mmCIF file of C-alpha atoms in Angstrom:
data_model
loop_
_atom_site.group_PDB
_atom_site.id
_atom_site.type_symbol
_atom_site.label_atom_id
_atom_site.label_comp_id
_atom_site.label_asym_id
_atom_site.label_seq_id
_atom_site.Cartn_x
_atom_site.Cartn_y
_atom_site.Cartn_z
ATOM 1 C CA UNK A 1 27.746 -15.411 -60.394
ATOM 2 C CA UNK A 2 31.086 -14.686 -58.721
ATOM 3 C CA UNK A 3 31.314 -12.991 -55.184
ATOM 4 C CA UNK A 4 30.910 -9.042 -55.558
ATOM 5 C CA UNK A 5 34.257 -7.464 -54.128
ATOM 6 C CA UNK A 6 33.008 -4.042 -53.307
ATOM 7 C CA UNK A 7 34.478 -1.753 -55.955
ATOM 8 C CA UNK A 8 35.281 1.316 -53.324
ATOM 9 C CA UNK A 9 35.609 -0.156 -49.711
ATOM 10 C CA UNK A 10 32.457 0.020 -47.431
ATOM 11 C CA UNK A 11 34.028 3.000 -45.326
ATOM 12 C CA UNK A 12 34.197 5.083 -48.688
ATOM 13 C CA UNK A 13 31.030 4.558 -49.043
ATOM 14 C CA UNK A 14 29.825 5.751 -45.684
ATOM 15 C CA UNK A 15 32.258 8.696 -45.918
ATOM 16 C CA UNK A 16 30.945 9.586 -49.294
ATOM 17 C CA UNK A 17 27.050 9.570 -48.120
ATOM 18 C CA UNK A 18 28.226 11.327 -44.710
ATOM 19 C CA UNK A 19 29.652 13.973 -46.595
ATOM 20 C CA UNK A 20 26.779 14.296 -48.875
ATOM 21 C CA UNK A 21 24.089 14.705 -45.922
ATOM 22 C CA UNK A 22 26.142 17.516 -44.461
ATOM 23 C CA UNK A 23 26.825 19.369 -47.567
ATOM 24 C CA UNK A 24 22.869 19.228 -48.095
ATOM 25 C CA UNK A 25 22.064 20.185 -44.704
ATOM 26 C CA UNK A 26 24.460 23.067 -44.588
ATOM 27 C CA UNK A 27 23.170 24.123 -47.962
ATOM 28 C CA UNK A 28 19.895 24.099 -46.492
ATOM 29 C CA UNK A 29 21.045 25.988 -43.390
ATOM 30 C CA UNK A 30 20.352 23.602 -41.287
ATOM 31 C CA UNK A 31 21.881 22.576 -37.786
ATOM 32 C CA UNK A 32 22.779 19.063 -37.051
ATOM 33 C CA UNK A 33 20.547 19.060 -33.913
ATOM 34 C CA UNK A 34 17.568 20.462 -36.119
ATOM 35 C CA UNK A 35 17.819 17.539 -38.764
ATOM 36 C CA UNK A 36 18.443 14.954 -35.698
ATOM 37 C CA UNK A 37 15.151 16.329 -34.361
ATOM 38 C CA UNK A 38 13.343 16.539 -37.864
ATOM 39 C CA UNK A 39 14.282 12.949 -38.456
ATOM 40 C CA UNK A 40 13.514 11.659 -34.831
ATOM 41 C CA UNK A 41 17.566 10.092 -34.811
ATOM 42 C CA UNK A 42 19.873 10.857 -31.986
ATOM 43 C CA UNK A 43 21.959 13.806 -32.329
ATOM 44 C CA UNK A 44 25.166 12.037 -32.166
ATOM 45 C CA UNK A 45 24.005 9.422 -34.075
ATOM 46 C CA UNK A 46 23.499 12.075 -36.737
ATOM 47 C CA UNK A 47 27.083 13.168 -36.122
ATOM 48 C CA UNK A 48 28.392 9.356 -36.586
ATOM 49 C CA UNK A 49 26.088 9.222 -39.814
ATOM 50 C CA UNK A 50 27.806 12.573 -40.992
ATOM 51 C CA UNK A 51 31.196 11.321 -40.381
ATOM 52 C CA UNK A 52 30.985 7.960 -42.313
ATOM 53 C CA UNK A 53 31.225 6.249 -39.116
ATOM 54 C CA UNK A 54 27.592 4.585 -39.348
ATOM 55 C CA UNK A 55 26.444 1.828 -41.783
ATOM 56 C CA UNK A 56 22.618 3.785 -41.668
ATOM 57 C CA UNK A 57 19.530 2.093 -42.299
ATOM 58 C CA UNK A 58 17.524 2.504 -45.446
ATOM 59 C CA UNK A 59 14.660 4.146 -43.464
ATOM 60 C CA UNK A 60 17.196 6.459 -41.724
ATOM 61 C CA UNK A 61 18.593 7.425 -45.233
ATOM 62 C CA UNK A 62 14.903 7.892 -46.481
ATOM 63 C CA UNK A 63 14.087 10.005 -43.233
ATOM 64 C CA UNK A 64 17.131 12.119 -43.486
ATOM 65 C CA UNK A 65 16.355 12.521 -47.566
ATOM 66 C CA UNK A 66 13.100 13.419 -46.541
ATOM 67 C CA UNK A 67 13.899 16.211 -44.064
ATOM 68 C CA UNK A 68 16.278 17.690 -46.679
ATOM 69 C CA UNK A 69 13.605 17.882 -49.566
ATOM 70 C CA UNK A 70 15.759 15.270 -51.922
ATOM 71 C CA UNK A 71 14.854 11.766 -53.026
ATOM 72 C CA UNK A 72 16.864 9.195 -51.255
ATOM 73 C CA UNK A 73 17.735 7.908 -54.831
ATOM 74 C CA UNK A 74 19.336 11.476 -55.579
ATOM 75 C CA UNK A 75 20.924 11.564 -52.367
ATOM 76 C CA UNK A 76 22.681 8.616 -52.777
ATOM 77 C CA UNK A 77 23.601 9.516 -56.525
ATOM 78 C CA UNK A 78 24.975 12.761 -55.252
ATOM 79 C CA UNK A 79 27.210 10.646 -53.106
ATOM 80 C CA UNK A 80 28.604 8.992 -56.299
ATOM 81 C CA UNK A 81 26.327 5.813 -55.779
ATOM 82 C CA UNK B 1 11.950 22.558 -39.860
ATOM 83 C CA UNK B 2 8.902 20.734 -38.401
ATOM 84 C CA UNK B 3 9.185 16.888 -37.673
ATOM 85 C CA UNK B 4 9.162 14.757 -41.022
ATOM 86 C CA UNK B 5 6.102 12.696 -41.287
ATOM 87 C CA UNK B 6 6.978 9.902 -43.471
ATOM 88 C CA UNK B 7 4.793 10.234 -46.490
ATOM 89 C CA UNK B 8 4.802 6.242 -47.353
ATOM 90 C CA UNK B 9 4.982 4.224 -44.063
ATOM 91 C CA UNK B 10 8.235 2.608 -43.399
ATOM 92 C CA UNK B 11 6.905 -0.693 -44.069
ATOM 93 C CA UNK B 12 5.729 0.258 -47.886
ATOM 94 C CA UNK B 13 9.227 1.771 -48.629
ATOM 95 C CA UNK B 14 10.997 -1.607 -47.176
ATOM 96 C CA UNK B 15 7.958 -4.044 -49.330
ATOM 97 C CA UNK B 16 8.693 -1.602 -52.329
ATOM 98 C CA UNK B 17 12.640 -1.961 -51.830
ATOM 99 C CA UNK B 18 12.215 -5.959 -51.696
ATOM 100 C CA UNK B 19 10.198 -6.270 -54.558
ATOM 101 C CA UNK B 20 12.469 -4.393 -56.539
ATOM 102 C CA UNK B 21 15.306 -6.564 -55.968
ATOM 103 C CA UNK B 22 13.379 -9.630 -56.131
ATOM 104 C CA UNK B 23 11.935 -8.246 -59.890
ATOM 105 C CA UNK B 24 15.995 -7.611 -60.659
ATOM 106 C CA UNK B 25 17.357 -10.665 -59.223
ATOM 107 C CA UNK B 26 14.700 -12.576 -61.320
ATOM 108 C CA UNK B 27 15.271 -10.686 -64.570
ATOM 109 C CA UNK B 28 18.745 -11.579 -64.084
ATOM 110 C CA UNK B 29 17.863 -15.154 -63.636
ATOM 111 C CA UNK B 30 19.576 -15.378 -60.299
ATOM 112 C CA UNK B 31 18.430 -17.647 -57.476
ATOM 113 C CA UNK B 32 18.038 -15.905 -53.929
ATOM 114 C CA UNK B 33 20.606 -18.459 -52.955
ATOM 115 C CA UNK B 34 22.982 -17.223 -55.708
ATOM 116 C CA UNK B 35 22.452 -13.460 -54.816
ATOM 117 C CA UNK B 36 23.146 -14.243 -50.711
ATOM 118 C CA UNK B 37 26.685 -16.035 -51.773
ATOM 119 C CA UNK B 38 27.421 -13.268 -54.009
ATOM 120 C CA UNK B 39 26.700 -10.292 -51.526
ATOM 121 C CA UNK B 40 27.772 -12.321 -48.477
ATOM 122 C CA UNK B 41 24.225 -12.015 -46.841
ATOM 123 C CA UNK B 42 22.742 -14.827 -45.425
ATOM 124 C CA UNK B 43 20.194 -16.365 -47.262
ATOM 125 C CA UNK B 44 17.109 -16.285 -45.174
ATOM 126 C CA UNK B 45 18.049 -12.694 -44.281
ATOM 127 C CA UNK B 46 18.252 -12.081 -47.847
ATOM 128 C CA UNK B 47 14.313 -13.733 -48.236
ATOM 129 C CA UNK B 48 13.036 -11.427 -45.344
ATOM 130 C CA UNK B 49 14.782 -8.254 -47.303
ATOM 131 C CA UNK B 50 12.755 -9.371 -50.571
ATOM 132 C CA UNK B 51 9.736 -9.825 -48.289
ATOM 133 C CA UNK B 52 10.124 -6.308 -47.253
ATOM 134 C CA UNK B 53 10.635 -7.308 -43.439
ATOM 135 C CA UNK B 54 13.973 -5.947 -43.158
ATOM 136 C CA UNK B 55 15.203 -2.196 -42.874
ATOM 137 C CA UNK B 56 18.342 -3.240 -44.502
ATOM 138 C CA UNK B 57 21.484 -1.279 -44.095
ATOM 139 C CA UNK B 58 23.528 0.839 -46.981
ATOM 140 C CA UNK B 59 25.989 -1.405 -47.328
ATOM 141 C CA UNK B 60 23.693 -4.444 -47.885
ATOM 142 C CA UNK B 61 21.654 -2.473 -50.383
ATOM 143 C CA UNK B 62 25.258 -1.395 -52.116
ATOM 144 C CA UNK B 63 26.271 -5.012 -52.216
ATOM 145 C CA UNK B 64 23.104 -6.348 -53.536
ATOM 146 C CA UNK B 65 22.943 -3.662 -56.102
ATOM 147 C CA UNK B 66 26.609 -4.757 -56.994
ATOM 148 C CA UNK B 67 25.581 -8.029 -57.508
ATOM 149 C CA UNK B 68 22.601 -7.336 -59.840
ATOM 150 C CA UNK B 69 24.624 -4.778 -61.794
ATOM 151 C CA UNK B 70 22.786 -1.656 -60.951
ATOM 152 C CA UNK B 71 23.396 1.400 -59.394
ATOM 153 C CA UNK B 72 22.180 1.850 -55.719
ATOM 154 C CA UNK B 73 20.376 5.002 -56.800
ATOM 155 C CA UNK B 74 18.882 3.639 -59.521
ATOM 156 C CA UNK B 75 17.537 0.507 -57.682
ATOM 157 C CA UNK B 76 16.242 3.020 -54.961
ATOM 158 C CA UNK B 77 14.587 5.021 -57.926
ATOM 159 C CA UNK B 78 13.266 1.865 -59.322
ATOM 160 C CA UNK B 79 11.361 1.197 -55.810
ATOM 161 C CA UNK B 80 10.022 4.811 -56.416
ATOM 162 C CA UNK B 81 12.168 6.526 -53.846
#
């Protein structure tokens, strides 16, 4: 098993996830502040997640997905993962 | 939008993801050491991930999924997420 080379670089993955969260949130008509409050994630941290600047944790991904009424796996799939 | 209460508690999510990674790895006939090497994740950290003791990052989830030839979304789905 040779070492995995990340096909799409890390920042590409994070940008895709952030854009997917933002699109879903806007589709939902929810402000970034409301999503931050609903998930217990700091608002500025949420902004960085949406801009693809944060390697978010699985539990934060699950909280965000829950708040946006989508399964975590569907959210990742929508991000092309 | 009221505050999200995590339906299955956090440790339940992490345990499910860890068990799914372990099952897939064993299905693949790969040692924990080989998976750690392939993903660049420290072996003891990989052990804790499999035991559900670590809130792993998205990028580590993606690396593990890549190394086990499954999409990150399918891996989460197999973990019931």
